[in-house]
Amino acid sequence: MGQAVGEAAVRAGLELIPYSFCSSKDSKTKSQIDVGGISVELVGPGQDRDNLIKTLQSQYPNMITVDYTVPDVIHDMVDMYIKHGMPFVMGTTGGDRNRISKEVIESGVYAVIAPNMGKQIVAFQATMETMASNFPGAFSGYTLKVMESHQSSKKDTSGTAKAVVQSFQGLGLNFDVSQIQLIRQPPEQVNVMKVPESALLGHAFHTYQLLSPDGTVTFEFQHNVVGRSTYAEGTVDACLFLAQQVQERAPKTLYNMVDVLRAGAMR
């Protein structure tokens, strides 16, 4: 995902800083990768990241960091951004979201944190939030089934699905996020979720099915994404938005993608 964002940034005419923090496994495999024609050096956890960050902050005073890591290291990464006062955009899911928000707000570090960077999907999420706020209990008594399919390397539950479920709860549905069905096996992804075989390594398919108490009324919402380009483009928009907030020294420091949408900060 990080590479897709880097390529989108290059296409947008932004300056891509040629360094990327990575896992020890990745840094042992190769030392550099090509991102949009730019050679990017991979920096593993055993290397001196603190001094590198200080050097980069001196060379690139308007630097915005993009985080697409894994849930296991999300708190360590947030601690590092706070320690160095690094404005960041985070699309990584997992971790204790309340803890992360609290720490970022208290630190005063500027950040956009969102489980989904896809513009249209974020607009759908915002619409669901508005519906739950304006029509609480509208679906009381209905039953809900939620299925989400991502590439098998994604171990945690979709942050987008969790957010949409929260809106459904506001609409009166008795449903817990633990009931979300994670589809990670290729045969089931193809046969049940209708994921194209060519997209098994990069997709995000979500289905929300609602059934009335008497079984006579059915609602179904779907948002299915093949590839990563829509998330990458949205992430670049978030970077541009955050850079503006930093430049203007906005009193608010923690944002989500709905804030980016409402600001009209989409290209």
PDB file of C-alpha atoms in Angstrom:
ATOM      1  CA  MET A   1       0.000   0.000   0.000  1.00  0.00           C
ATOM      2  CA  GLY A   2       2.840   2.368   0.819  1.00  0.00           C
ATOM      3  CA  GLN A   3       4.292   1.953  -2.659  1.00  0.00           C
ATOM      4  CA  ALA A   4       0.923   2.751  -4.253  1.00  0.00           C
ATOM      5  CA  VAL A   5       0.728   5.962  -2.203  1.00  0.00           C
ATOM      6  CA  GLY A   6       4.252   6.921  -3.212  1.00  0.00           C
ATOM      7  CA  GLU A   7       3.407   6.443  -6.878  1.00  0.00           C
ATOM      8  CA  ALA A   8       0.231   8.509  -6.464  1.00  0.00           C
ATOM      9  CA  ALA A   9       2.250  11.275  -4.803  1.00  0.00           C
ATOM     10  CA  VAL A  10       4.688  11.337  -7.714  1.00  0.00           C
ATOM     11  CA  ARG A  11       1.793  11.511 -10.185  1.00  0.00           C
ATOM     12  CA  ALA A  12       0.391  14.441  -8.221  1.00  0.00           C
ATOM     13  CA  GLY A  13       3.666  16.319  -8.591  1.00  0.00           C
ATOM     14  CA  LEU A  14       4.658  16.070  -4.928  1.00  0.00           C
ATOM     15  CA  GLU A  15       8.222  15.538  -3.784  1.00  0.00           C
ATOM     16  CA  LEU A  16       8.699  11.974  -2.567  1.00  0.00           C
ATOM     17  CA  ILE A  17      11.312  11.696   0.180  1.00  0.00           C
ATOM     18  CA  PRO A  18      13.409   8.658  -0.808  1.00  0.00           C
ATOM     19  CA  TYR A  19      13.224   6.759   2.482  1.00  0.00           C
ATOM     20  CA  SER A  20      10.743   4.219   3.809  1.00  0.00           C
ATOM     21  CA  PHE A  21      10.666   2.520   7.197  1.00  0.00           C
ATOM     22  CA  CYS A  22      10.055  -1.200   6.822  1.00  0.00           C
ATOM     23  CA  SER A  23      10.178  -4.487   8.697  1.00  0.00           C
ATOM     24  CA  SER A  24      13.432  -6.312   9.341  1.00  0.00           C
ATOM     25  CA  LYS A  25      12.266  -8.993   6.896  1.00  0.00           C
ATOM     26  CA  ASP A  26      11.868  -6.479   4.069  1.00  0.00           C
ATOM     27  CA  SER A  27      15.159  -4.712   4.781  1.00  0.00           C
ATOM     28  CA  LYS A  28      17.027  -8.025   4.675  1.00  0.00           C
ATOM     29  CA  THR A  29      15.479  -8.922   1.325  1.00  0.00           C
ATOM     30  CA  LYS A  30      16.392  -5.680  -0.450  1.00  0.00           C
ATOM     31  CA  SER A  31      17.798  -2.273   0.382  1.00  0.00           C
ATOM     32  CA  GLN A  32      15.961  -0.165  -2.209  1.00  0.00           C
ATOM     33  CA  ILE A  33      12.750  -0.180  -4.218  1.00  0.00           C
ATOM     34  CA  ASP A  34      11.615   1.801  -7.240  1.00  0.00           C
ATOM     35  CA  VAL A  35       8.600   4.029  -6.604  1.00  0.00           C
ATOM     36  CA  GLY A  36       7.398   5.980  -9.600  1.00  0.00           C
ATOM     37  CA  GLY A  37      10.904   6.128 -11.027  1.00  0.00           C
ATOM     38  CA  ILE A  38      12.445   7.211  -7.715  1.00  0.00           C
ATOM     39  CA  SER A  39      14.861   4.956  -5.832  1.00  0.00           C
ATOM     40  CA  VAL A  40      13.621   4.684  -2.242  1.00  0.00           C
ATOM     41  CA  GLU A  41      15.899   3.358   0.503  1.00  0.00           C
ATOM     42  CA  LEU A  42      14.375   0.862   2.938  1.00  0.00           C
ATOM     43  CA  VAL A  43      15.213   1.506   6.590  1.00  0.00           C
ATOM     44  CA  GLY A  44      14.744  -1.466   8.911  1.00  0.00           C
ATOM     45  CA  PRO A  45      14.049  -1.324  12.668  1.00  0.00           C
ATOM     46  CA  GLY A  46      17.657  -2.101  13.547  1.00  0.00           C
ATOM     47  CA  GLN A  47      18.940   1.057  11.864  1.00  0.00           C
ATOM     48  CA  ASP A  48      19.304   4.484  13.485  1.00  0.00           C
ATOM     49  CA  ARG A  49      15.893   5.898  12.687  1.00  0.00           C
ATOM     50  CA  ASP A  50      16.043   8.726  15.232  1.00  0.00           C
ATOM     51  CA  ASN A  51      19.024  10.449  13.626  1.00  0.00           C
ATOM     52  CA  LEU A  52      17.633   9.859  10.148  1.00  0.00           C
ATOM     53  CA  ILE A  53      14.349  11.510  11.148  1.00  0.00           C
ATOM     54  CA  LYS A  54      16.187  14.544  12.514  1.00  0.00           C
ATOM     55  CA  THR A  55      18.157  14.833   9.281  1.00  0.00           C
ATOM     56  CA  LEU A  56      15.040  14.526   7.132  1.00  0.00           C
ATOM     57  CA  GLN A  57      13.150  17.080   9.224  1.00  0.00           C
ATOM     58  CA  SER A  58      16.005  19.506   8.648  1.00  0.00           C
ATOM     59  CA  GLN A  59      16.092  18.855   4.898  1.00  0.00           C
ATOM     60  CA  TYR A  60      12.305  18.656   4.443  1.00  0.00           C
ATOM     61  CA  PRO A  61      10.651  20.994   6.991  1.00  0.00           C
ATOM     62  CA  ASN A  62       7.202  20.413   5.428  1.00  0.00           C
ATOM     63  CA  MET A  63       7.485  16.625   5.553  1.00  0.00           C
ATOM     64  CA  ILE A  64       4.295  14.587   5.982  1.00  0.00           C
ATOM     65  CA  THR A  65       4.729  10.921   6.908  1.00  0.00           C
ATOM     66  CA  VAL A  66       2.354   8.262   5.585  1.00  0.00           C
ATOM     67  CA  ASP A  67       1.796   5.131   7.668  1.00  0.00           C
ATOM     68  CA  TYR A  68       0.629   1.860   6.151  1.00  0.00           C
ATOM     69  CA  THR A  69       2.251  -0.656   8.462  1.00  0.00           C
ATOM     70  CA  VAL A  70       0.617  -3.502  10.436  1.00  0.00           C
ATOM     71  CA  PRO A  71      -1.479  -3.583  13.627  1.00  0.00           C
ATOM     72  CA  ASP A  72       1.334  -5.204  15.634  1.00  0.00           C
ATOM     73  CA  VAL A  73       3.552  -2.113  15.388  1.00  0.00           C
ATOM     74  CA  ILE A  74       0.957   0.645  15.175  1.00  0.00           C
ATOM     75  CA  HIS A  75       1.504   1.911  18.729  1.00  0.00           C
ATOM     76  CA  ASP A  76       5.286   1.936  18.318  1.00  0.00           C
ATOM     77  CA  MET A  77       4.927   3.973  15.138  1.00  0.00           C
ATOM     78  CA  VAL A  78       2.575   6.487  16.774  1.00  0.00           C
ATOM     79  CA  ASP A  79       5.024   6.827  19.679  1.00  0.00           C
ATOM     80  CA  MET A  80       7.794   7.600  17.197  1.00  0.00           C
ATOM     81  CA  TYR A  81       5.743  10.251  15.377  1.00  0.00           C
ATOM     82  CA  ILE A  82       4.842  11.911  18.672  1.00  0.00           C
ATOM     83  CA  LYS A  83       8.423  11.756  19.948  1.00  0.00           C
ATOM     84  CA  HIS A  84       9.712  13.594  16.889  1.00  0.00           C
ATOM     85  CA  GLY A  85       6.692  15.848  16.326  1.00  0.00           C
ATOM     86  CA  MET A  86       6.050  14.348  12.888  1.00  0.00           C
ATOM     87  CA  PRO A  87       2.743  15.216  11.164  1.00  0.00           C
ATOM     88  CA  PHE A  88       1.387  11.960   9.760  1.00  0.00           C
ATOM     89  CA  VAL A  89      -1.406  10.355   7.761  1.00  0.00           C
ATOM     90  CA  MET A  90      -2.292   6.869   8.986  1.00  0.00           C
ATOM     91  CA  GLY A  91      -4.332   4.335   7.064  1.00  0.00           C
ATOM     92  CA  THR A  92      -3.194   1.385   9.162  1.00  0.00           C
ATOM     93  CA  THR A  93      -6.030  -0.357  10.977  1.00  0.00           C
ATOM     94  CA  GLY A  94      -5.986  -2.138  14.318  1.00  0.00           C
ATOM     95  CA  GLY A  95      -4.560  -1.143  17.657  1.00  0.00           C
ATOM     96  CA  ASP A  96      -6.361   0.722  20.434  1.00  0.00           C
ATOM     97  CA  ARG A  97      -7.961   3.565  18.484  1.00  0.00           C
ATOM     98  CA  ASN A  98      -9.099   5.458  21.585  1.00  0.00           C
ATOM     99  CA  ARG A  99      -5.590   5.318  23.011  1.00  0.00           C
ATOM    100  CA  ILE A 100      -4.067   6.503  19.746  1.00  0.00           C
ATOM    101  CA  SER A 101      -6.497   9.421  19.447  1.00  0.00           C
ATOM    102  CA  LYS A 102      -5.906  10.463  23.057  1.00  0.00           C
ATOM    103  CA  GLU A 103      -2.124  10.356  22.717  1.00  0.00           C
ATOM    104  CA  VAL A 104      -2.104  12.279  19.435  1.00  0.00           C
ATOM    105  CA  ILE A 105      -4.437  15.003  20.726  1.00  0.00           C
ATOM    106  CA  GLU A 106      -2.439  15.429  23.934  1.00  0.00           C
ATOM    107  CA  SER A 107       0.827  15.636  21.976  1.00  0.00           C
ATOM    108  CA  GLY A 108      -0.365  18.366  19.622  1.00  0.00           C
ATOM    109  CA  VAL A 109       1.022  16.478  16.615  1.00  0.00           C
ATOM    110  CA  TYR A 110      -1.041  16.995  13.458  1.00  0.00           C
ATOM    111  CA  ALA A 111      -2.504  13.818  11.991  1.00  0.00           C
ATOM    112  CA  VAL A 112      -5.170  12.375   9.726  1.00  0.00           C
ATOM    113  CA  ILE A 113      -6.160   8.917  10.949  1.00  0.00           C
ATOM    114  CA  ALA A 114      -8.798   6.920   9.099  1.00  0.00           C
ATOM    115  CA  PRO A 115      -9.566   3.240   8.523  1.00  0.00           C
ATOM    116  CA  ASN A 116     -10.403   3.975   4.896  1.00  0.00           C
ATOM    117  CA  MET A 117      -8.888   6.560   2.577  1.00  0.00           C
ATOM    118  CA  GLY A 118     -11.180   5.895  -0.396  1.00  0.00           C
ATOM    119  CA  LYS A 119     -13.075   9.128  -1.071  1.00  0.00           C
ATOM    120  CA  GLN A 120     -16.391   7.676  -2.161  1.00  0.00           C
ATOM    121  CA  ILE A 121     -16.379   5.026   0.554  1.00  0.00           C
ATOM    122  CA  VAL A 122     -15.708   7.696   3.171  1.00  0.00           C
ATOM    123  CA  ALA A 123     -18.663   9.648   1.771  1.00  0.00           C
ATOM    124  CA  PHE A 124     -20.781   6.488   2.179  1.00  0.00           C
ATOM    125  CA  GLN A 125     -19.593   6.139   5.777  1.00  0.00           C
ATOM    126  CA  ALA A 126     -20.482   9.771   6.471  1.00  0.00           C
ATOM    127  CA  THR A 127     -23.915   9.231   4.944  1.00  0.00           C
ATOM    128  CA  MET A 128     -24.510   6.249   7.229  1.00  0.00           C
ATOM    129  CA  GLU A 129     -23.428   8.313  10.248  1.00  0.00           C
ATOM    130  CA  THR A 130     -25.868  11.062   9.248  1.00  0.00           C
ATOM    131  CA  MET A 131     -28.684   8.546   8.817  1.00  0.00           C
ATOM    132  CA  ALA A 132     -28.008   7.075  12.264  1.00  0.00           C
ATOM    133  CA  SER A 133     -27.973  10.551  13.791  1.00  0.00           C
ATOM    134  CA  ASN A 134     -31.144  11.754  12.065  1.00  0.00           C
ATOM    135  CA  PHE A 135     -33.149   8.518  12.169  1.00  0.00           C
ATOM    136  CA  PRO A 136     -32.129   6.611  15.315  1.00  0.00           C
ATOM    137  CA  GLY A 137     -33.779   3.227  15.615  1.00  0.00           C
ATOM    138  CA  ALA A 138     -35.066   3.234  12.033  1.00  0.00           C
ATOM    139  CA  PHE A 139     -34.025  -0.411  11.589  1.00  0.00           C
ATOM    140  CA  SER A 140     -34.975  -1.666  15.052  1.00  0.00           C
ATOM    141  CA  GLY A 141     -35.826  -5.365  14.978  1.00  0.00           C
ATOM    142  CA  TYR A 142     -33.943  -6.011  11.752  1.00  0.00           C
ATOM    143  CA  THR A 143     -31.135  -8.556  11.651  1.00  0.00           C
ATOM    144  CA  LEU A 144     -27.769  -7.719  10.125  1.00  0.00           C
ATOM    145  CA  LYS A 145     -25.175  -9.850   8.359  1.00  0.00           C
ATOM    146  CA  VAL A 146     -21.795  -8.349   7.499  1.00  0.00           C
ATOM    147  CA  MET A 147     -19.131 -10.006   5.352  1.00  0.00           C
ATOM    148  CA  GLU A 148     -15.814  -8.477   4.372  1.00  0.00           C
ATOM    149  CA  SER A 149     -13.103  -9.890   2.146  1.00  0.00           C
ATOM    150  CA  HIS A 150      -9.519  -8.668   1.869  1.00  0.00           C
ATOM    151  CA  GLN A 151      -6.269 -10.209   0.694  1.00  0.00           C
ATOM    152  CA  SER A 152      -5.258 -13.095   2.974  1.00  0.00           C
ATOM    153  CA  SER A 153      -2.359 -11.099   4.435  1.00  0.00           C
ATOM    154  CA  LYS A 154      -4.819  -8.809   6.238  1.00  0.00           C
ATOM    155  CA  LYS A 155      -5.383 -10.426   9.622  1.00  0.00           C
ATOM    156  CA  ASP A 156      -7.544  -7.858  11.416  1.00  0.00           C
ATOM    157  CA  THR A 157     -11.179  -6.947  10.833  1.00  0.00           C
ATOM    158  CA  SER A 158     -11.895  -4.192   8.330  1.00  0.00           C
ATOM    159  CA  GLY A 159     -11.913  -0.797  10.024  1.00  0.00           C
ATOM    160  CA  THR A 160     -14.454   0.369   7.463  1.00  0.00           C
ATOM    161  CA  ALA A 161     -16.816  -2.466   8.358  1.00  0.00           C
ATOM    162  CA  LYS A 162     -16.456  -1.618  12.038  1.00  0.00           C
ATOM    163  CA  ALA A 163     -17.306   2.034  11.378  1.00  0.00           C
ATOM    164  CA  VAL A 164     -20.370   1.162   9.295  1.00  0.00           C
ATOM    165  CA  VAL A 165     -21.544  -1.321  11.932  1.00  0.00           C
ATOM    166  CA  GLN A 166     -21.401   1.473  14.500  1.00  0.00           C
ATOM    167  CA  SER A 167     -23.833   3.457  12.339  1.00  0.00           C
ATOM    168  CA  PHE A 168     -26.116   0.438  12.020  1.00  0.00           C
ATOM    169  CA  GLN A 169     -26.093   0.147  15.807  1.00  0.00           C
ATOM    170  CA  GLY A 170     -27.318   3.739  15.952  1.00  0.00           C
ATOM    171  CA  LEU A 171     -30.105   2.738  13.577  1.00  0.00           C
ATOM    172  CA  GLY A 172     -31.329   0.223  16.125  1.00  0.00           C
ATOM    173  CA  LEU A 173     -29.580  -2.987  15.105  1.00  0.00           C
ATOM    174  CA  ASN A 174     -28.337  -5.357  17.791  1.00  0.00           C
ATOM    175  CA  PHE A 175     -25.013  -6.343  16.240  1.00  0.00           C
ATOM    176  CA  ASP A 176     -21.463  -6.534  17.574  1.00  0.00           C
ATOM    177  CA  VAL A 177     -18.309  -6.094  15.494  1.00  0.00           C
ATOM    178  CA  SER A 178     -17.211  -9.566  16.615  1.00  0.00           C
ATOM    179  CA  GLN A 179     -20.016 -10.918  14.401  1.00  0.00           C
ATOM    180  CA  ILE A 180     -18.431  -9.543  11.216  1.00  0.00           C
ATOM    181  CA  GLN A 181     -17.468 -12.452   8.972  1.00  0.00           C
ATOM    182  CA  LEU A 182     -13.878 -12.258   7.719  1.00  0.00           C
ATOM    183  CA  ILE A 183     -13.482 -13.946   4.338  1.00  0.00           C
ATOM    184  CA  ARG A 184      -9.792 -14.677   3.768  1.00  0.00           C
ATOM    185  CA  GLN A 185      -9.679 -17.993   1.883  1.00  0.00           C
ATOM    186  CA  PRO A 186      -9.445 -17.619  -1.926  1.00  0.00           C
ATOM    187  CA  PRO A 187     -12.132 -20.205  -2.836  1.00  0.00           C
ATOM    188  CA  GLU A 188     -14.675 -18.499  -0.574  1.00  0.00           C
ATOM    189  CA  GLN A 189     -13.590 -15.057  -1.776  1.00  0.00           C
ATOM    190  CA  VAL A 190     -14.208 -16.041  -5.392  1.00  0.00           C
ATOM    191  CA  ASN A 191     -17.380 -18.090  -4.917  1.00  0.00           C
ATOM    192  CA  VAL A 192     -19.144 -16.189  -2.130  1.00  0.00           C
ATOM    193  CA  MET A 193     -17.892 -12.612  -2.429  1.00  0.00           C
ATOM    194  CA  LYS A 194     -17.368 -12.772  -6.227  1.00  0.00           C
ATOM    195  CA  VAL A 195     -13.839 -11.403  -6.048  1.00  0.00           C
ATOM    196  CA  PRO A 196     -12.062 -11.681  -9.433  1.00  0.00           C
ATOM    197  CA  GLU A 197      -9.185 -14.144  -9.214  1.00  0.00           C
ATOM    198  CA  SER A 198      -6.892 -11.448 -10.570  1.00  0.00           C
ATOM    199  CA  ALA A 199      -7.695  -9.308  -7.498  1.00  0.00           C
ATOM    200  CA  LEU A 200      -7.086 -11.863  -4.749  1.00  0.00           C
ATOM    201  CA  LEU A 201      -3.843 -10.147  -3.722  1.00  0.00           C
ATOM    202  CA  GLY A 202      -5.394  -6.694  -3.523  1.00  0.00           C
ATOM    203  CA  HIS A 203      -9.082  -6.055  -2.897  1.00  0.00           C
ATOM    204  CA  ALA A 204     -11.633  -4.865  -0.330  1.00  0.00           C
ATOM    205  CA  PHE A 205     -15.152  -6.251  -0.718  1.00  0.00           C
ATOM    206  CA  HIS A 206     -17.876  -5.461   1.835  1.00  0.00           C
ATOM    207  CA  THR A 207     -21.501  -6.623   1.988  1.00  0.00           C
ATOM    208  CA  TYR A 208     -24.081  -5.536   4.579  1.00  0.00           C
ATOM    209  CA  GLN A 209     -27.412  -7.403   4.487  1.00  0.00           C
ATOM    210  CA  LEU A 210     -30.445  -6.369   6.544  1.00  0.00           C
ATOM    211  CA  LEU A 211     -33.603  -8.450   6.967  1.00  0.00           C
ATOM    212  CA  SER A 212     -36.899  -7.325   8.503  1.00  0.00           C
ATOM    213  CA  PRO A 213     -38.348  -9.238  11.490  1.00  0.00           C
ATOM    214  CA  ASP A 214     -40.943 -10.987   9.311  1.00  0.00           C
ATOM    215  CA  GLY A 215     -38.504 -11.696   6.487  1.00  0.00           C
ATOM    216  CA  THR A 216     -40.433  -9.698   3.886  1.00  0.00           C
ATOM    217  CA  VAL A 217     -38.043  -6.753   3.475  1.00  0.00           C
ATOM    218  CA  THR A 218     -34.360  -6.925   2.570  1.00  0.00           C
ATOM    219  CA  PHE A 219     -31.768  -4.177   2.260  1.00  0.00           C
ATOM    220  CA  GLU A 220     -28.254  -4.742   0.958  1.00  0.00           C
ATOM    221  CA  PHE A 221     -25.321  -2.351   0.771  1.00  0.00           C
ATOM    222  CA  GLN A 222     -22.074  -3.190  -1.006  1.00  0.00           C
ATOM    223  CA  HIS A 223     -18.806  -1.440  -1.718  1.00  0.00           C
ATOM    224  CA  ASN A 224     -16.256  -3.504  -3.603  1.00  0.00           C
ATOM    225  CA  VAL A 225     -12.806  -2.229  -4.472  1.00  0.00           C
ATOM    226  CA  VAL A 226     -10.287  -3.938  -6.733  1.00  0.00           C
ATOM    227  CA  GLY A 227      -6.706  -2.773  -6.343  1.00  0.00           C
ATOM    228  CA  ARG A 228      -5.355   0.066  -4.221  1.00  0.00           C
ATOM    229  CA  SER A 229      -5.418   3.167  -6.419  1.00  0.00           C
ATOM    230  CA  THR A 230      -8.533   4.726  -4.860  1.00  0.00           C
ATOM    231  CA  TYR A 231      -6.970   4.512  -1.386  1.00  0.00           C
ATOM    232  CA  ALA A 232      -3.658   5.865  -2.626  1.00  0.00           C
ATOM    233  CA  GLU A 233      -5.267   8.901  -4.269  1.00  0.00           C
ATOM    234  CA  GLY A 234      -7.309   9.607  -1.142  1.00  0.00           C
ATOM    235  CA  THR A 235      -4.180   9.354   0.991  1.00  0.00           C
ATOM    236  CA  VAL A 236      -2.458  11.984  -1.144  1.00  0.00           C
ATOM    237  CA  ASP A 237      -5.489  14.245  -0.691  1.00  0.00           C
ATOM    238  CA  ALA A 238      -5.195  13.718   3.070  1.00  0.00           C
ATOM    239  CA  CYS A 239      -1.507  14.699   2.937  1.00  0.00           C
ATOM    240  CA  LEU A 240      -2.296  17.913   1.066  1.00  0.00           C
ATOM    241  CA  PHE A 241      -5.081  18.722   3.528  1.00  0.00           C
ATOM    242  CA  LEU A 242      -2.871  18.053   6.554  1.00  0.00           C
ATOM    243  CA  ALA A 243      -0.020  20.135   5.168  1.00  0.00           C
ATOM    244  CA  GLN A 244      -2.424  23.069   4.924  1.00  0.00           C
ATOM    245  CA  GLN A 245      -3.570  22.616   8.531  1.00  0.00           C
ATOM    246  CA  VAL A 246       0.040  22.559   9.708  1.00  0.00           C
ATOM    247  CA  GLN A 247       0.900  25.659   7.685  1.00  0.00           C
ATOM    248  CA  GLU A 248      -2.117  27.526   9.070  1.00  0.00           C
ATOM    249  CA  ARG A 249      -1.434  26.273  12.603  1.00  0.00           C
ATOM    250  CA  ALA A 250      -5.032  25.143  12.915  1.00  0.00           C
ATOM    251  CA  PRO A 251      -6.235  24.767  16.505  1.00  0.00           C
ATOM    252  CA  LYS A 252      -7.541  21.283  15.784  1.00  0.00           C
ATOM    253  CA  THR A 253      -4.776  18.730  15.262  1.00  0.00           C
ATOM    254  CA  LEU A 254      -6.447  15.324  14.817  1.00  0.00           C
ATOM    255  CA  TYR A 255      -8.568  14.749  11.711  1.00  0.00           C
ATOM    256  CA  ASN A 256     -10.242  11.950   9.792  1.00  0.00           C
ATOM    257  CA  MET A 257     -11.183  11.571   6.139  1.00  0.00           C
ATOM    258  CA  VAL A 258     -14.623  13.060   6.703  1.00  0.00           C
ATOM    259  CA  ASP A 259     -12.837  16.272   7.704  1.00  0.00           C
ATOM    260  CA  VAL A 260     -10.904  16.110   4.439  1.00  0.00           C
ATOM    261  CA  LEU A 261     -14.139  15.641   2.490  1.00  0.00           C
ATOM    262  CA  ARG A 262     -15.927  18.463   4.268  1.00  0.00           C
ATOM    263  CA  ALA A 263     -13.043  20.812   3.568  1.00  0.00           C
ATOM    264  CA  GLY A 264     -13.468  20.150  -0.144  1.00  0.00           C
ATOM    265  CA  ALA A 265      -9.854  19.029  -0.201  1.00  0.00           C
ATOM    266  CA  MET A 266     -10.320  16.428  -2.911  1.00  0.00           C
ATOM    267  CA  ARG A 267      -8.653  16.750  -6.294  1.00  0.00           C
TER     268      ARG A 267
END
